[in-house]
Amino acid sequence: MNPGTWHGRLGVAVDLMVPDALSGSGGRRGARIPVHGNRVARRTTGLEAAVIDNSEHTVTGLADDDGRSFTIRVAGPAALLVAKTIKIDERLRQPERLSPKDSLDVLRLLQSVETNTLALQLTRLAEEPLCSETTRQAIRSLRSHGTSPAGPYATMAAQAAGPLADPDTIAATLAFLIEDLMLAVGSQCH
């Protein structure tokens, strides 16, 4: 059994994850949470930025007759970019685990958030003790693997876009947006 994987009554799987930096010592996969042990949640590198970059959002039921409403803290765009990039970076070393959809998610994030806004957040996260290491790792990965239309980020995004999108346009767009972000971040986050 995987630590942190839970199945609801309708069989929907939910993964409970804790940033590696807050997971306690010992163990490879299970987060060490006092009282709960090491099977309740999975330790995951890359989520540290979500502890810093988040805001409250109200989530409601999807059906018209569903009156449920919850106000929860949701990771911000920079934290999502760091988490997704760390996931891709780790899986570049394990190609059998790569998912092209992850790179398409990076493209969608970069398309939906102003470059300067994202650059300011990444720069701030790179200075936060809790998440500086993972943020800087994400920035290095984007610089190394994301700025070329022939690089792994761009080619995976093009694969994931499907038959309704031109793969060359998707690849070029993602490489351009990453390059633009890296220029905005500048040399302060190596």
Short mmCIF file of N, CA and C in Angstrom, two decimals:
data_model
loop_
_atom_site.label_atom_id
_atom_site.label_comp_id
_atom_site.label_asym_id
_atom_site.label_seq_id
_atom_site.Cartn_x
_atom_site.Cartn_y
_atom_site.Cartn_z
N MET A 1 0.84 -1.19 0.00
CA MET A 1 0.00 0.00 0.00
C MET A 1 0.88 1.25 0.00
N ASN A 2 0.44 2.25 -0.74
CA ASN A 2 1.16 3.52 -0.81
C ASN A 2 0.75 4.42 0.34
N PRO A 3 1.71 4.94 1.08
CA PRO A 3 1.35 5.88 2.14
C PRO A 3 0.61 7.08 1.53
N GLY A 4 -0.46 7.51 2.20
CA GLY A 4 -1.17 8.70 1.78
C GLY A 4 -2.23 8.50 0.72
N THR A 5 -2.38 7.30 0.16
CA THR A 5 -3.40 7.05 -0.85
C THR A 5 -4.65 6.53 -0.18
N TRP A 6 -5.74 7.25 -0.39
CA TRP A 6 -7.02 6.89 0.21
C TRP A 6 -8.08 6.81 -0.88
N HIS A 7 -9.03 5.92 -0.70
CA HIS A 7 -10.11 5.77 -1.67
C HIS A 7 -11.44 6.09 -0.99
N GLY A 8 -12.19 6.99 -1.61
CA GLY A 8 -13.50 7.37 -1.10
C GLY A 8 -14.53 6.29 -1.36
N ARG A 9 -15.73 6.53 -0.90
CA ARG A 9 -16.77 5.50 -1.03
C ARG A 9 -17.16 5.22 -2.48
N LEU A 10 -16.87 6.14 -3.38
CA LEU A 10 -17.15 5.91 -4.80
C LEU A 10 -15.91 5.44 -5.55
N GLY A 11 -14.86 5.12 -4.82
CA GLY A 11 -13.63 4.60 -5.42
C GLY A 11 -12.68 5.66 -5.93
N VAL A 12 -12.98 6.92 -5.68
CA VAL A 12 -12.09 8.00 -6.12
C VAL A 12 -10.87 8.04 -5.21
N ALA A 13 -9.69 7.99 -5.82
CA ALA A 13 -8.44 8.02 -5.05
C ALA A 13 -8.05 9.45 -4.71
N VAL A 14 -7.60 9.66 -3.50
CA VAL A 14 -7.10 10.95 -3.04
C VAL A 14 -5.73 10.70 -2.43
N ASP A 15 -4.75 11.49 -2.86
CA ASP A 15 -3.40 11.38 -2.30
C ASP A 15 -3.19 12.50 -1.30
N LEU A 16 -2.88 12.15 -0.07
CA LEU A 16 -2.52 13.14 0.95
C LEU A 16 -1.01 13.23 0.98
N MET A 17 -0.50 14.43 0.70
CA MET A 17 0.94 14.63 0.61
C MET A 17 1.39 15.75 1.53
N VAL A 18 2.59 15.60 2.04
CA VAL A 18 3.20 16.57 2.94
C VAL A 18 4.54 16.98 2.33
N PRO A 19 4.86 18.27 2.31
CA PRO A 19 6.17 18.68 1.79
C PRO A 19 7.29 17.93 2.53
N ASP A 20 8.26 17.48 1.77
CA ASP A 20 9.36 16.71 2.34
C ASP A 20 10.02 17.44 3.51
N ALA A 21 10.17 18.75 3.38
CA ALA A 21 10.83 19.54 4.44
C ALA A 21 10.05 19.54 5.75
N LEU A 22 8.78 19.17 5.72
CA LEU A 22 7.95 19.15 6.93
C LEU A 22 7.52 17.73 7.31
N SER A 23 8.16 16.73 6.71
CA SER A 23 7.72 15.34 6.87
C SER A 23 8.37 14.57 8.01
N GLY A 24 9.21 15.23 8.78
CA GLY A 24 9.88 14.52 9.86
C GLY A 24 11.06 13.71 9.35
N SER A 25 11.84 13.20 10.27
CA SER A 25 13.03 12.45 9.87
C SER A 25 12.70 10.97 9.75
N GLY A 26 13.50 10.30 8.94
CA GLY A 26 13.35 8.87 8.75
C GLY A 26 12.35 8.53 7.67
N GLY A 27 12.55 7.40 7.08
CA GLY A 27 11.62 6.91 6.06
C GLY A 27 11.80 7.59 4.72
N ARG A 28 11.43 6.86 3.68
CA ARG A 28 11.55 7.37 2.32
C ARG A 28 10.24 7.92 1.79
N ARG A 29 9.13 7.25 2.10
CA ARG A 29 7.87 7.59 1.45
C ARG A 29 6.83 8.17 2.39
N GLY A 30 6.71 7.64 3.56
CA GLY A 30 5.66 8.08 4.47
C GLY A 30 6.08 9.28 5.29
N ALA A 31 5.21 10.30 5.33
CA ALA A 31 5.47 11.47 6.18
C ALA A 31 5.30 11.07 7.63
N ARG A 32 6.16 11.56 8.47
CA ARG A 32 6.07 11.28 9.91
C ARG A 32 5.22 12.36 10.56
N ILE A 33 3.96 12.04 10.82
CA ILE A 33 3.04 13.00 11.42
C ILE A 33 2.73 12.52 12.83
N PRO A 34 3.05 13.34 13.83
CA PRO A 34 2.81 12.91 15.21
C PRO A 34 1.38 12.41 15.40
N VAL A 35 1.23 11.37 16.14
CA VAL A 35 -0.02 10.68 16.49
C VAL A 35 -0.54 9.81 15.34
N HIS A 36 -0.32 10.22 14.09
CA HIS A 36 -0.89 9.50 12.95
C HIS A 36 0.04 8.46 12.34
N GLY A 37 1.32 8.50 12.64
CA GLY A 37 2.24 7.52 12.09
C GLY A 37 2.74 7.90 10.71
N ASN A 38 3.20 6.89 9.98
CA ASN A 38 3.85 7.16 8.69
C ASN A 38 3.09 6.62 7.49
N ARG A 39 1.82 6.27 7.65
CA ARG A 39 1.04 5.74 6.53
C ARG A 39 -0.08 6.69 6.10
N VAL A 40 -0.31 7.74 6.85
CA VAL A 40 -1.43 8.65 6.59
C VAL A 40 -1.17 9.54 5.38
N ALA A 41 0.07 9.99 5.20
CA ALA A 41 0.40 10.92 4.12
C ALA A 41 1.76 10.56 3.53
N ARG A 42 1.95 10.94 2.29
CA ARG A 42 3.20 10.67 1.59
C ARG A 42 4.07 11.92 1.62
N ARG A 43 5.35 11.75 1.84
CA ARG A 43 6.31 12.86 1.78
C ARG A 43 6.62 13.11 0.31
N THR A 44 6.61 14.37 -0.08
CA THR A 44 6.80 14.72 -1.49
C THR A 44 7.64 15.99 -1.60
N THR A 45 8.74 15.90 -2.30
CA THR A 45 9.57 17.07 -2.57
C THR A 45 8.87 17.93 -3.61
N GLY A 46 8.91 19.24 -3.41
CA GLY A 46 8.34 20.17 -4.37
C GLY A 46 7.10 20.89 -3.87
N LEU A 47 6.52 20.43 -2.78
CA LEU A 47 5.32 21.06 -2.25
C LEU A 47 5.62 22.17 -1.24
N GLU A 48 6.87 22.34 -0.90
CA GLU A 48 7.26 23.31 0.12
C GLU A 48 6.78 24.73 -0.21
N ALA A 49 6.84 25.11 -1.47
CA ALA A 49 6.43 26.46 -1.87
C ALA A 49 4.95 26.72 -1.62
N ALA A 50 4.13 25.67 -1.62
CA ALA A 50 2.69 25.83 -1.40
C ALA A 50 2.39 26.29 0.04
N VAL A 51 3.31 26.03 0.96
CA VAL A 51 3.13 26.49 2.33
C VAL A 51 3.25 28.01 2.40
N ILE A 52 4.03 28.58 1.50
CA ILE A 52 4.27 30.03 1.47
C ILE A 52 3.31 30.71 0.48
N ASP A 53 3.21 30.18 -0.71
CA ASP A 53 2.41 30.78 -1.79
C ASP A 53 1.04 30.10 -1.86
N ASN A 54 0.07 30.67 -1.14
CA ASN A 54 -1.29 30.14 -1.14
C ASN A 54 -2.25 31.24 -0.75
N SER A 55 -3.52 31.02 -1.04
CA SER A 55 -4.55 31.98 -0.63
C SER A 55 -5.87 31.24 -0.46
N GLU A 56 -6.78 31.88 0.26
CA GLU A 56 -8.07 31.26 0.52
C GLU A 56 -9.00 31.38 -0.69
N HIS A 57 -9.68 30.28 -0.98
CA HIS A 57 -10.68 30.24 -2.04
C HIS A 57 -11.88 29.46 -1.52
N THR A 58 -13.06 29.83 -1.97
CA THR A 58 -14.26 29.10 -1.60
C THR A 58 -14.57 28.10 -2.71
N VAL A 59 -14.71 26.85 -2.31
CA VAL A 59 -15.02 25.77 -3.23
C VAL A 59 -16.44 25.32 -2.95
N THR A 60 -17.26 25.27 -4.00
CA THR A 60 -18.65 24.86 -3.84
C THR A 60 -18.91 23.58 -4.63
N GLY A 61 -20.03 22.95 -4.34
CA GLY A 61 -20.43 21.76 -5.08
C GLY A 61 -20.71 22.10 -6.53
N LEU A 62 -20.55 21.12 -7.41
CA LEU A 62 -20.74 21.36 -8.83
C LEU A 62 -22.21 21.30 -9.25
N ALA A 63 -22.99 20.49 -8.57
CA ALA A 63 -24.40 20.35 -8.93
C ALA A 63 -25.21 21.53 -8.37
N ASP A 64 -26.24 21.92 -9.10
CA ASP A 64 -27.08 23.05 -8.68
C ASP A 64 -27.71 22.83 -7.31
N ASP A 65 -28.03 21.59 -6.99
CA ASP A 65 -28.69 21.30 -5.71
C ASP A 65 -27.72 20.95 -4.59
N ASP A 66 -26.42 21.13 -4.83
CA ASP A 66 -25.40 20.84 -3.84
C ASP A 66 -25.03 22.14 -3.12
N GLY A 67 -25.47 22.31 -1.89
CA GLY A 67 -25.25 23.54 -1.15
C GLY A 67 -23.95 23.58 -0.36
N ARG A 68 -23.12 22.56 -0.50
CA ARG A 68 -21.87 22.55 0.27
C ARG A 68 -20.94 23.66 -0.20
N SER A 69 -20.21 24.20 0.76
CA SER A 69 -19.26 25.26 0.47
C SER A 69 -18.15 25.20 1.52
N PHE A 70 -16.90 25.25 1.05
CA PHE A 70 -15.76 25.20 1.95
C PHE A 70 -14.75 26.26 1.55
N THR A 71 -14.22 26.97 2.53
CA THR A 71 -13.15 27.91 2.27
C THR A 71 -11.85 27.21 2.65
N ILE A 72 -10.99 27.06 1.66
CA ILE A 72 -9.74 26.33 1.86
C ILE A 72 -8.57 27.15 1.29
N ARG A 73 -7.37 26.81 1.74
CA ARG A 73 -6.17 27.45 1.21
C ARG A 73 -5.72 26.65 -0.02
N VAL A 74 -5.46 27.37 -1.10
CA VAL A 74 -5.09 26.75 -2.38
C VAL A 74 -3.74 27.30 -2.80
N ALA A 75 -2.88 26.41 -3.29
CA ALA A 75 -1.55 26.82 -3.75
C ALA A 75 -1.67 27.86 -4.86
N GLY A 76 -0.77 28.84 -4.83
CA GLY A 76 -0.73 29.86 -5.86
C GLY A 76 0.00 29.37 -7.10
N PRO A 77 -0.05 30.17 -8.18
CA PRO A 77 0.55 29.75 -9.44
C PRO A 77 2.05 29.45 -9.35
N ALA A 78 2.80 30.25 -8.61
CA ALA A 78 4.25 29.99 -8.51
C ALA A 78 4.51 28.67 -7.78
N ALA A 79 3.76 28.40 -6.72
CA ALA A 79 3.91 27.14 -5.99
C ALA A 79 3.52 25.96 -6.88
N LEU A 80 2.47 26.12 -7.67
CA LEU A 80 2.06 25.05 -8.60
C LEU A 80 3.14 24.80 -9.65
N LEU A 81 3.73 25.89 -10.14
CA LEU A 81 4.81 25.75 -11.13
C LEU A 81 6.01 25.03 -10.54
N VAL A 82 6.38 25.39 -9.31
CA VAL A 82 7.50 24.71 -8.65
C VAL A 82 7.18 23.22 -8.48
N ALA A 83 6.01 22.90 -7.97
CA ALA A 83 5.65 21.49 -7.73
C ALA A 83 5.65 20.69 -9.03
N LYS A 84 5.07 21.25 -10.08
CA LYS A 84 4.99 20.54 -11.36
C LYS A 84 6.38 20.37 -11.96
N THR A 85 7.21 21.41 -11.85
CA THR A 85 8.56 21.36 -12.41
C THR A 85 9.43 20.36 -11.66
N ILE A 86 9.31 20.32 -10.34
CA ILE A 86 10.08 19.34 -9.56
C ILE A 86 9.66 17.92 -9.95
N LYS A 87 8.37 17.71 -10.14
CA LYS A 87 7.88 16.40 -10.56
C LYS A 87 8.48 16.00 -11.91
N ILE A 88 8.46 16.92 -12.87
CA ILE A 88 9.04 16.64 -14.18
C ILE A 88 10.53 16.38 -14.05
N ASP A 89 11.22 17.23 -13.29
CA ASP A 89 12.67 17.11 -13.12
C ASP A 89 13.05 15.74 -12.55
N GLU A 90 12.31 15.29 -11.52
CA GLU A 90 12.59 13.98 -10.93
C GLU A 90 12.36 12.86 -11.95
N ARG A 91 11.31 13.01 -12.75
CA ARG A 91 10.96 11.96 -13.70
C ARG A 91 11.82 11.98 -14.96
N LEU A 92 12.53 13.07 -15.22
CA LEU A 92 13.48 13.06 -16.33
C LEU A 92 14.57 12.03 -16.08
N ARG A 93 14.83 11.73 -14.80
CA ARG A 93 15.81 10.71 -14.44
C ARG A 93 15.19 9.31 -14.43
N GLN A 94 13.87 9.25 -14.55
CA GLN A 94 13.14 7.98 -14.63
C GLN A 94 12.14 8.08 -15.79
N PRO A 95 12.62 8.04 -17.02
CA PRO A 95 11.77 8.32 -18.19
C PRO A 95 10.49 7.48 -18.28
N GLU A 96 10.50 6.29 -17.72
CA GLU A 96 9.30 5.46 -17.76
C GLU A 96 8.16 6.06 -16.94
N ARG A 97 8.47 7.00 -16.06
CA ARG A 97 7.45 7.64 -15.22
C ARG A 97 7.01 9.02 -15.74
N LEU A 98 7.62 9.48 -16.85
CA LEU A 98 7.26 10.79 -17.40
C LEU A 98 5.82 10.80 -17.88
N SER A 99 5.14 11.91 -17.66
CA SER A 99 3.78 12.10 -18.14
C SER A 99 3.75 13.40 -18.95
N PRO A 100 3.54 13.32 -20.26
CA PRO A 100 3.50 14.54 -21.08
C PRO A 100 2.51 15.59 -20.57
N LYS A 101 1.44 15.16 -19.92
CA LYS A 101 0.44 16.09 -19.40
C LYS A 101 1.05 17.09 -18.41
N ASP A 102 2.07 16.68 -17.66
CA ASP A 102 2.70 17.59 -16.70
C ASP A 102 3.29 18.82 -17.41
N SER A 103 3.91 18.62 -18.56
CA SER A 103 4.46 19.75 -19.31
C SER A 103 3.35 20.62 -19.89
N LEU A 104 2.25 20.01 -20.28
CA LEU A 104 1.12 20.79 -20.76
C LEU A 104 0.55 21.64 -19.62
N ASP A 105 0.56 21.10 -18.41
CA ASP A 105 0.13 21.88 -17.24
C ASP A 105 1.04 23.09 -17.03
N VAL A 106 2.34 22.93 -17.24
CA VAL A 106 3.28 24.06 -17.14
C VAL A 106 2.90 25.13 -18.17
N LEU A 107 2.63 24.69 -19.39
CA LEU A 107 2.22 25.64 -20.43
C LEU A 107 0.97 26.41 -20.01
N ARG A 108 -0.03 25.72 -19.51
CA ARG A 108 -1.29 26.37 -19.11
C ARG A 108 -1.06 27.38 -17.97
N LEU A 109 -0.19 27.03 -17.02
CA LEU A 109 0.14 27.98 -15.95
C LEU A 109 0.80 29.23 -16.51
N LEU A 110 1.76 29.04 -17.41
CA LEU A 110 2.48 30.18 -17.97
C LEU A 110 1.58 31.03 -18.86
N GLN A 111 0.58 30.42 -19.48
CA GLN A 111 -0.36 31.17 -20.31
C GLN A 111 -1.36 31.97 -19.47
N SER A 112 -1.60 31.52 -18.26
CA SER A 112 -2.68 32.13 -17.48
C SER A 112 -2.20 33.17 -16.45
N VAL A 113 -0.89 33.28 -16.24
CA VAL A 113 -0.38 34.22 -15.24
C VAL A 113 0.64 35.14 -15.91
N GLU A 114 0.54 36.43 -15.59
CA GLU A 114 1.49 37.40 -16.13
C GLU A 114 2.92 36.99 -15.76
N THR A 115 3.81 37.08 -16.72
CA THR A 115 5.20 36.68 -16.52
C THR A 115 5.84 37.40 -15.35
N ASN A 116 5.69 38.71 -15.28
CA ASN A 116 6.35 39.48 -14.20
C ASN A 116 5.80 39.10 -12.83
N THR A 117 4.51 38.83 -12.75
CA THR A 117 3.89 38.41 -11.48
C THR A 117 4.50 37.08 -11.04
N LEU A 118 4.59 36.15 -11.97
CA LEU A 118 5.16 34.84 -11.66
C LEU A 118 6.64 34.94 -11.30
N ALA A 119 7.37 35.78 -12.02
CA ALA A 119 8.80 35.98 -11.74
C ALA A 119 9.02 36.56 -10.34
N LEU A 120 8.20 37.53 -9.96
CA LEU A 120 8.32 38.10 -8.61
C LEU A 120 8.05 37.05 -7.54
N GLN A 121 7.04 36.23 -7.74
CA GLN A 121 6.72 35.18 -6.77
C GLN A 121 7.85 34.14 -6.69
N LEU A 122 8.37 33.72 -7.84
CA LEU A 122 9.46 32.74 -7.84
C LEU A 122 10.69 33.31 -7.12
N THR A 123 11.00 34.58 -7.38
CA THR A 123 12.14 35.21 -6.73
C THR A 123 11.94 35.25 -5.21
N ARG A 124 10.72 35.58 -4.80
CA ARG A 124 10.40 35.60 -3.35
C ARG A 124 10.52 34.20 -2.75
N LEU A 125 9.99 33.20 -3.45
CA LEU A 125 10.04 31.82 -2.94
C LEU A 125 11.48 31.31 -2.88
N ALA A 126 12.32 31.77 -3.81
CA ALA A 126 13.73 31.35 -3.82
C ALA A 126 14.49 31.90 -2.62
N GLU A 127 13.93 32.89 -1.93
CA GLU A 127 14.56 33.46 -0.74
C GLU A 127 13.97 32.92 0.56
N GLU A 128 12.89 32.20 0.50
CA GLU A 128 12.24 31.66 1.70
C GLU A 128 12.98 30.40 2.16
N PRO A 129 13.42 30.34 3.40
CA PRO A 129 14.19 29.17 3.87
C PRO A 129 13.47 27.83 3.65
N LEU A 130 12.17 27.78 3.84
CA LEU A 130 11.45 26.51 3.72
C LEU A 130 11.47 25.96 2.29
N CYS A 131 11.43 26.86 1.30
CA CYS A 131 11.27 26.38 -0.07
C CYS A 131 12.34 26.87 -1.04
N SER A 132 13.39 27.51 -0.54
CA SER A 132 14.40 28.05 -1.45
C SER A 132 15.08 26.95 -2.27
N GLU A 133 15.40 25.84 -1.63
CA GLU A 133 16.10 24.77 -2.35
C GLU A 133 15.26 24.21 -3.50
N THR A 134 14.00 23.90 -3.23
CA THR A 134 13.16 23.32 -4.29
C THR A 134 12.81 24.37 -5.35
N THR A 135 12.63 25.62 -4.95
CA THR A 135 12.34 26.67 -5.94
C THR A 135 13.52 26.87 -6.86
N ARG A 136 14.71 26.91 -6.30
CA ARG A 136 15.91 27.08 -7.13
C ARG A 136 16.13 25.86 -8.03
N GLN A 137 15.82 24.67 -7.52
CA GLN A 137 15.91 23.47 -8.36
C GLN A 137 14.94 23.57 -9.53
N ALA A 138 13.73 24.04 -9.28
CA ALA A 138 12.74 24.19 -10.35
C ALA A 138 13.22 25.20 -11.39
N ILE A 139 13.77 26.31 -10.94
CA ILE A 139 14.28 27.33 -11.87
C ILE A 139 15.42 26.77 -12.71
N ARG A 140 16.32 26.02 -12.08
CA ARG A 140 17.43 25.40 -12.84
C ARG A 140 16.90 24.44 -13.89
N SER A 141 15.88 23.65 -13.52
CA SER A 141 15.31 22.70 -14.47
C SER A 141 14.64 23.41 -15.65
N LEU A 142 13.90 24.46 -15.35
CA LEU A 142 13.27 25.22 -16.43
C LEU A 142 14.32 25.81 -17.36
N ARG A 143 15.41 26.34 -16.80
CA ARG A 143 16.49 26.90 -17.62
C ARG A 143 17.17 25.82 -18.46
N SER A 144 17.43 24.67 -17.85
CA SER A 144 18.19 23.61 -18.53
C SER A 144 17.36 22.84 -19.56
N HIS A 145 16.10 22.59 -19.23
CA HIS A 145 15.30 21.67 -20.05
C HIS A 145 14.08 22.30 -20.71
N GLY A 146 13.84 23.60 -20.43
CA GLY A 146 12.58 24.17 -20.90
C GLY A 146 12.66 25.25 -21.94
N THR A 147 13.83 25.78 -22.24
CA THR A 147 13.90 26.96 -23.10
C THR A 147 14.09 26.64 -24.58
N SER A 148 14.14 25.38 -24.95
CA SER A 148 14.30 25.00 -26.35
C SER A 148 13.04 24.27 -26.83
N PRO A 149 12.56 24.59 -28.04
CA PRO A 149 11.40 23.88 -28.58
C PRO A 149 11.67 22.39 -28.80
N ALA A 150 12.96 22.00 -28.79
CA ALA A 150 13.31 20.59 -28.94
C ALA A 150 13.59 19.92 -27.59
N GLY A 151 13.50 20.69 -26.50
CA GLY A 151 13.78 20.16 -25.17
C GLY A 151 12.63 19.32 -24.63
N PRO A 152 12.87 18.64 -23.52
CA PRO A 152 11.86 17.72 -22.99
C PRO A 152 10.54 18.38 -22.57
N TYR A 153 10.58 19.57 -22.00
CA TYR A 153 9.33 20.22 -21.61
C TYR A 153 8.46 20.47 -22.84
N ALA A 154 9.05 21.07 -23.86
CA ALA A 154 8.30 21.43 -25.06
C ALA A 154 7.81 20.20 -25.82
N THR A 155 8.65 19.19 -25.96
CA THR A 155 8.23 18.01 -26.71
C THR A 155 7.13 17.25 -25.98
N MET A 156 7.21 17.19 -24.65
CA MET A 156 6.14 16.51 -23.90
C MET A 156 4.83 17.29 -23.97
N ALA A 157 4.90 18.61 -23.90
CA ALA A 157 3.68 19.42 -24.00
C ALA A 157 3.03 19.22 -25.37
N ALA A 158 3.86 19.17 -26.41
CA ALA A 158 3.34 18.95 -27.77
C ALA A 158 2.67 17.58 -27.88
N GLN A 159 3.26 16.58 -27.24
CA GLN A 159 2.66 15.22 -27.25
C GLN A 159 1.31 15.23 -26.55
N ALA A 160 1.21 15.95 -25.45
CA ALA A 160 0.00 15.93 -24.63
C ALA A 160 -1.13 16.77 -25.23
N ALA A 161 -0.80 17.71 -26.10
CA ALA A 161 -1.81 18.63 -26.62
C ALA A 161 -2.84 17.94 -27.49
N GLY A 162 -2.49 16.82 -28.06
CA GLY A 162 -3.45 16.06 -28.85
C GLY A 162 -3.58 16.54 -30.29
N PRO A 163 -4.48 15.90 -31.02
CA PRO A 163 -4.58 16.14 -32.47
C PRO A 163 -5.18 17.50 -32.85
N LEU A 164 -5.80 18.20 -31.92
CA LEU A 164 -6.43 19.48 -32.25
C LEU A 164 -5.47 20.66 -32.17
N ALA A 165 -4.23 20.42 -31.75
CA ALA A 165 -3.25 21.49 -31.63
C ALA A 165 -2.03 21.16 -32.49
N ASP A 166 -1.42 22.19 -33.03
CA ASP A 166 -0.21 22.02 -33.82
C ASP A 166 0.96 21.80 -32.87
N PRO A 167 1.60 20.62 -32.93
CA PRO A 167 2.69 20.32 -31.98
C PRO A 167 3.85 21.32 -32.04
N ASP A 168 4.17 21.81 -33.22
CA ASP A 168 5.27 22.77 -33.34
C ASP A 168 4.93 24.09 -32.65
N THR A 169 3.67 24.50 -32.76
CA THR A 169 3.24 25.74 -32.11
C THR A 169 3.26 25.58 -30.59
N ILE A 170 2.77 24.44 -30.11
CA ILE A 170 2.78 24.17 -28.66
C ILE A 170 4.21 24.18 -28.13
N ALA A 171 5.11 23.47 -28.81
CA ALA A 171 6.51 23.39 -28.37
C ALA A 171 7.17 24.77 -28.37
N ALA A 172 6.97 25.52 -29.44
CA ALA A 172 7.58 26.85 -29.54
C ALA A 172 7.00 27.80 -28.49
N THR A 173 5.70 27.71 -28.26
CA THR A 173 5.05 28.58 -27.28
C THR A 173 5.58 28.32 -25.88
N LEU A 174 5.66 27.05 -25.49
CA LEU A 174 6.15 26.74 -24.15
C LEU A 174 7.61 27.18 -23.99
N ALA A 175 8.45 26.88 -24.97
CA ALA A 175 9.86 27.29 -24.87
C ALA A 175 9.98 28.80 -24.76
N PHE A 176 9.18 29.54 -25.54
CA PHE A 176 9.21 31.01 -25.47
C PHE A 176 8.78 31.51 -24.10
N LEU A 177 7.67 30.96 -23.57
CA LEU A 177 7.16 31.41 -22.28
C LEU A 177 8.14 31.11 -21.14
N ILE A 178 8.79 29.95 -21.20
CA ILE A 178 9.79 29.62 -20.17
C ILE A 178 10.99 30.55 -20.29
N GLU A 179 11.45 30.78 -21.51
CA GLU A 179 12.59 31.69 -21.72
C GLU A 179 12.24 33.09 -21.21
N ASP A 180 11.03 33.55 -21.50
CA ASP A 180 10.57 34.87 -21.04
C ASP A 180 10.56 34.93 -19.51
N LEU A 181 10.06 33.87 -18.89
CA LEU A 181 10.03 33.82 -17.42
C LEU A 181 11.45 33.82 -16.85
N MET A 182 12.34 33.05 -17.46
CA MET A 182 13.71 32.97 -16.96
C MET A 182 14.42 34.33 -17.10
N LEU A 183 14.12 35.07 -18.17
CA LEU A 183 14.69 36.41 -18.30
C LEU A 183 14.15 37.34 -17.22
N ALA A 184 12.86 37.20 -16.91
CA ALA A 184 12.25 38.04 -15.87
C ALA A 184 12.79 37.69 -14.48
N VAL A 185 13.04 36.41 -14.26
CA VAL A 185 13.60 35.98 -12.97
C VAL A 185 15.04 36.48 -12.86
N GLY A 186 15.74 36.49 -13.99
CA GLY A 186 17.11 37.01 -14.01
C GLY A 186 18.10 36.06 -13.38
N SER A 187 19.25 36.57 -13.11
CA SER A 187 20.34 35.76 -12.60
C SER A 187 20.30 35.62 -11.07
N GLN A 188 19.33 36.25 -10.43
CA GLN A 188 19.29 36.22 -8.98
C GLN A 188 18.89 34.86 -8.39
N CYS A 189 18.39 33.96 -9.20
CA CYS A 189 17.91 32.67 -8.69
C CYS A 189 18.62 31.51 -9.36
N HIS A 190 19.88 31.35 -9.15
CA HIS A 190 20.61 30.22 -9.75
C HIS A 190 20.56 29.03 -8.84
#
